[in-house]
Every structure is written in structure tokens, then in C-alpha cells.
C-alpha angles and dihedrals in degrees: 000000000000118000123226121239116245091249094052090046090055091049092050091049090048092052091049089052089048092052090050089051091050092049088049092050091045088054091049090049091051093050091043090052090052090048091048090052091059094040092052092047090052094046092048091049092051090047092054092050101043111099117239095009099094133257137261104250126189130208122237120233088261091057098253124135108260103253128154099194117085112199128207129163137199125201121196109181125186118190117201115177109306099346131074122204116201132194106202120190119193112192120196115193116193108217095177134086092241132079110257140207114202129203117192125181110198140169128243129184113292093250098039116144110201107206108160141030135186131184115216117202110173105302094341122098121198115194114222123235126220111234137159111282094251093047092048091052092051091048091050096045092049091051090047093053092046092054095249121143110247144158135202133189122203133181115232096170130358087265100030126073139172128221120196122190120188131203103009105180120235111274094007134116125225121191128203113201119200130185119205138168131213138175117252113236115237122187138144091006094304133106120217135190124186125199112190115205101175140011140228113248107260128231114239111207123198140053118306115258136199110263124217110260090229091060098044093087088062095048105070099141130113094259127078122223115270133191090257096039107031092170095049092128091057095055100041110081117178112269118211141167120268088246091059095066126067117278111274095020123121096029127132136205113212129191123174125190110199116202102161094164092244137066113286118219103190141349119217140176128195090196109042140023109250140210115211131192119189123214105177108296090344120092126198111210131188136156115265115259096029112253121047130206112253096234102108144023118275110226121190123184129185132186128209119237111277110280092018098086109130119249095175138006137172128198129185135197136173118219124175091341095310128113120230124190129190117196130188127189131174108205093201095218113201129221118283139190115307110246127200112248145184109237120192116193114205115192127192108224097170124133094265088064094060117123122012093002097062090046089054091047092052091049091048092050093050089049089051093050089054090062095058116111137198108283094035124111125210147173138184123226123187127189140189119133086336134034122230136163139211092232132019088239137000113294134200120269106261131151092252094048091048090049090053091047093052091048090048090050094050090056097051111124131179120241142125134022132329104249095168100164097071090049092051090047092053095043095049100033094060090064096051131116092299094069109126117241093243093066121100114278093226114072120180133178117205108200115196116190146123088239091228096160133118099211099068096140094057091049092051089053091050092052091050092050098044104033096100111158093340127100122217123215123185131210117197110219128197138027095290110025123172097257092181088066092045095052098042096042089053091047093052088043092054089237136100136250144222138178136223115220098186142353091264094068100043094103096045096045094044091046091054093047094047091049089054091047091052096046125088115277123225107225140175089040117186129186119204113195124190113250125357101321119166098223131187137242090034091200110030112213125237116294125227129204113287094014124118127226108232120192132174127194139187121214090018116166118246094228134046132051136291107224120202123192137175146149131257120222093263091054096259110148118236126199138171134173130213122197112226097199091078094060116143122222113274136189130215094014092132090057091048090052092047091049091052091047092050091048089052091051092047090052087062089074089063088051091054104270116148118255094236092052092052091046092054091056100039100045100063091043092052092047092049093054095033097240132156110235139154087283103035133057141180119242130180125189130186102218093211111090110235105176123056120222089248092063116088118237115210121199120221134182112216107221128221123231123259107258112256113265094026121127123245088253088077094060113118109195124185111271116266092204135010111195089059098153092051092047092049090053091048090050092050090048088053091053095054096077089049091055089047091053091049094051092046092052090051091050093048092046093050 
């Protein structure tokens, strides 16, 4: 029997020790894997239970997000004159075996005034009560804990609301019915009504903050609160593909009855094919095919018969012993001398603009460049996470500069965040007090964006502070733009706004907007009412070509004349009178006046007023007229308990659909885990023994 040399004996002993070490490490790895299994299960369970931190969602075999609440909506809109009254029904069908609580964040028109709510449970109808926001929350939470069926509606933004429905029985359907009112837009001889059905995920600037535990239950969105958007979680519903929700969910029926008070020539829509039925001067309108997918705004436009376009109209209503008057006048401003101007294009190239939106923005920008004339100056600014510009400063219109601009436009791509404030600063600051005298006297900023931001109020304040001699015009891009931002940014910018529903109407919409921008502006407008009328707006903004002046007043006298006066750019005075005795009957005028008054009071926050001062003025006004505001909510409770305390109640956030034309990068799915950092550390810790085993095997094998 051969004997081993001392060296070989040491090597053999070393390898045996190495194998024992490997077996030991393998054992540790096995036990650690078992321990990790239980730790992960526990962490996931805690994540699914913690309020405001997301839920563990599973996918069904068909690839859909597991959701038990099937959503369908029904819009019945009746247009009378200049106001539209909508009955919106949101039906939530619980397809699970558990009791459910649903939370649904949804958009409404930017000037919607929610004034009534009902809760439908089978054959029972519970009428909602208007309460202060805090009281309504307490009422709802108490009913929820006691197993009573209840619903609450809150306003998050003027065009963004939340419906909560508690204790939906397994297999049952609960319907929340809302009534809201909005003004019909009238411009360039055409009426327009917009019904938003989904929203583009908004960018939340600022550093994350710690949210109050009390509020977490109301912040179930994909975004976390930040210093600039403390309610980010409340305005960031999950956004999914149509294929991710159950078949038949997220569809809407829409019926519009148009009674404009004058013959209607044609009814059009840039977003949907329509069916129309005429009954005298009244027109019934609905999308072709019945139900529509809730993945884009529905826009309906109608034009009066030629020669019947209104130039003035007055409506009157009595409410609780008070007279309300709504007056419309179209000044009919004619063309004026063409002035040289400095036009700054600002283009949103953030990630939310990817897909159809950035294509629309490029087309809009090219259309805008085509309107520039010799003597004009221009520049292009783009923004996402960063702000950059084509030129350091505005340059004259020359063939070479236009060539560079078109090339710059062709290369625009969407990516990154929506840091809008630096872009506004650059666009408005350039036209400040340092502008040399030789520059054009007219300076305009054309701001093209989807408005998908959560810090609107701060941006409005910035526009007000930095506007100077410039005027800001906004262009809403995409299939579901934030029209609240478009309208208010233009108002603070002393400009006007428009929107582009699809690529096919870029040229026509831009052409109309640019014609208005080039036409004379009626400024210094004053309205003199007979008697002691409380009229709004108190200071009408400037008026552009084709736009009407709409005023509403409380305590207006039935006789006498409303006299409007203003000044054209060359100093020429302008004046018109409108007799009030010929007013036609109107409906909902008191709500329209209250909405305008509340908006005026809310603007005071941007001008530095304290929140508590504004709340004290807005709350009684909203309660008197029964309106949902930032400080008031509707709540409805069925007093009969339906769920026993032994039955489990599962919470569910109803997602919205990804706006049509958006890229998959804008999807916002429910979180699959919440303590991600902890789980990553645990995972890395689990990998360490494996690396140790690998290194040991290499050492033993060498």
C-alpha cells in the first residue's frame, strides 16, 4: 500500500476541511432561505395592511390585475343656453366573495360645480348631505366601521374628485349618482362641451415628506407626498391598460341633449364618431356604438345656423328670494394693424408627453413657426427634468434661424420629469425690465403641455409674479390634458387657451389661437350694472377676438341696462349696452354665481391670504348653495347596518385607464411590495452565503 507524501497529506486534509465548510455554508443557506421565506411573507402581509403604502396585488390567469370592483358610468347631459347640467352615475359591482370598500379618483370638467349626490342600493335611494369636509369624513368613517353602506365625494382639485363607497356586499352593485353643472364654452361662433373620463398621471415635484398617519388612509395613490405636493397620494390613481381590468369595466354611456335656444347647424366631435337625432331645435347626441371606453376626453362641438350666432344674451333666475342674472356679449372685434412681436414657444417634453402627445406638440410647434413674419423674433424652450432652449435669447426671423428651429423641433423627444417652474421662469424672465427698447412691443409665450403636474397653485402664483409685460397662452396637448391648468394658467397669464384633441386638428386649432393672439385685445373692461348688483368677475380680463364676455350678478335689478366699456390697443374707447328687461328664464344661475365667488375667494390664497381666512368665507357660501369644494363634501349613509363585524372588509382602489396614445411608460400599476428597501437588503443578505459557497468551491477545486 503506497504511502502519501506529507505535502499531499496536507492537501487532502485541506480539501476535506473545505468540503465540510461548504456543507456547513450550504446548510446555513438552506436555513436562511427558509427564514427569508417567512420574513418576506410577513413583510408582504404588513405591506398589504398598512394604509397608504400600497397593496400586494395579484394577477389573474388572464393577466388582469386582480380587482373585484367593476366600474361603469352613465352621463346624461342637458345643455340649456350657456349651462350644461349633467347626471353622472358611477356603478361599482363587487364580483368577489368579500365585502369591499372602493376608492375612485376621477376627473370632471375644469369648471364643474357638484351640487347633489344620491346613493342607490338596490331599490333604495339615500340622498346625500352637504357637510364640511371634516364632518363628512367622520360621518363616513363611522358608518364604515358600523357596517353601514355609505358614500362620500370629495374635491381634490377643481377638476379632480374622489368617490368612496363603503361596505359593498359580495355580488351586489352600488351606484353613486352625482349632479354637476358647468358652463358651455363659446368661441369663434362655436359651442364646445368636454367630458373627461380619465387623466394623465401627474408629476409630483419636490422632496418626499412624512405624511400624517391620519391622512394615509386617504392617500392610496402611486405617488408619495412631497413638500410641493403634500396631497400627491390623493391625486395619483393607478393607471392601467384596458386589458388589465375585467371585461366590460371602465365603459361609459353618454347622452347629450342640446337645447341651445337657437337653430343648430351641425354637431361635430374631434374625439368620437357621433349619432345625432333632431327634434325641432333640440338635438340628441350620443357616441356611435353605445358605450365608449373611458380612455380619453369626449369633446362635442356644435355650431348655430349661419347668421344665428349669438352676439348677446341675458338670462334670469330667482333663488331663495334673490335675483341672479347671467349676461353674454360678443364684442365682435375687427382686424387691426399687424404688429411685430416676440413669440416664445415653450414645449413640454416630459415623460407624460411620450407617444401621441409629443407628435401633436411637434406638429403644433411647426404650425406656429409657419406664422412668424419678418420683423418678429422667436425662441423655443423645452423642459422635462431640465430646461433648455434653442437660442440663448430670442432671435429675428430669418431663413437660417427657422431652419434651425425646424430641425430642433424634429429632434424633440419626451422623457424625464415635468419641472415646469424653471421653464416658466426662463420664458417669462427674458421679457422682464431688461428688455431693450428695440425689441417688439408685443411679447407672447405659447405654452404647450398636457398640464400633468400636481403643484398647479404654485405655478399660477409664479405666472402672476413673473408675467411682467408678457402674455401667456396655453395649448392643451393629448387625449386627456389637465384643462384646469390650461384655463387658469392662461387667465393668470392674461392670455387665452385652446386644446388639441388629435393630430388631425393641430393646424385648425393652432390657426384659430394664433389669429386671436394676433388680433387687437380689448382691455380695461368695466361693467356697470344698474342698482347694487354683486357682479363677477369684478375685473373682467382682457378679451380676444371671437371670445364672449360672460358676467353673472346677484341682486341685479330686472330693469335698466348693463353697460360694458373698454379700450382698444390704440386707445380707442369701446362701449356697448345690454337691456336686462329682455332676459330669458335660466336655471342654475345661483350655482354659477356661487362657483365664481368661491373661485375668487380661493384665488386669494395665491395672493397671500391665509388658508383659515379663506375657509371661513368659502364654507358658509358652499353650504348655502350645496356645493362640493375644497372645504365641503357630500356624504350619504344607509342607516341600516349591512355588514356584521365578523365579515371582513377589503379596501380596493379603482384604477383609471391609460389615456389613449400614451406610452406604456406612463402606466402606474398598484405596488407589488411596499418595504422595498428592506426586502432588497434581505435579498442581498441572502446572497452572501451563496457567494461564500462559490468562493469556497473555487478554493477547494484549485
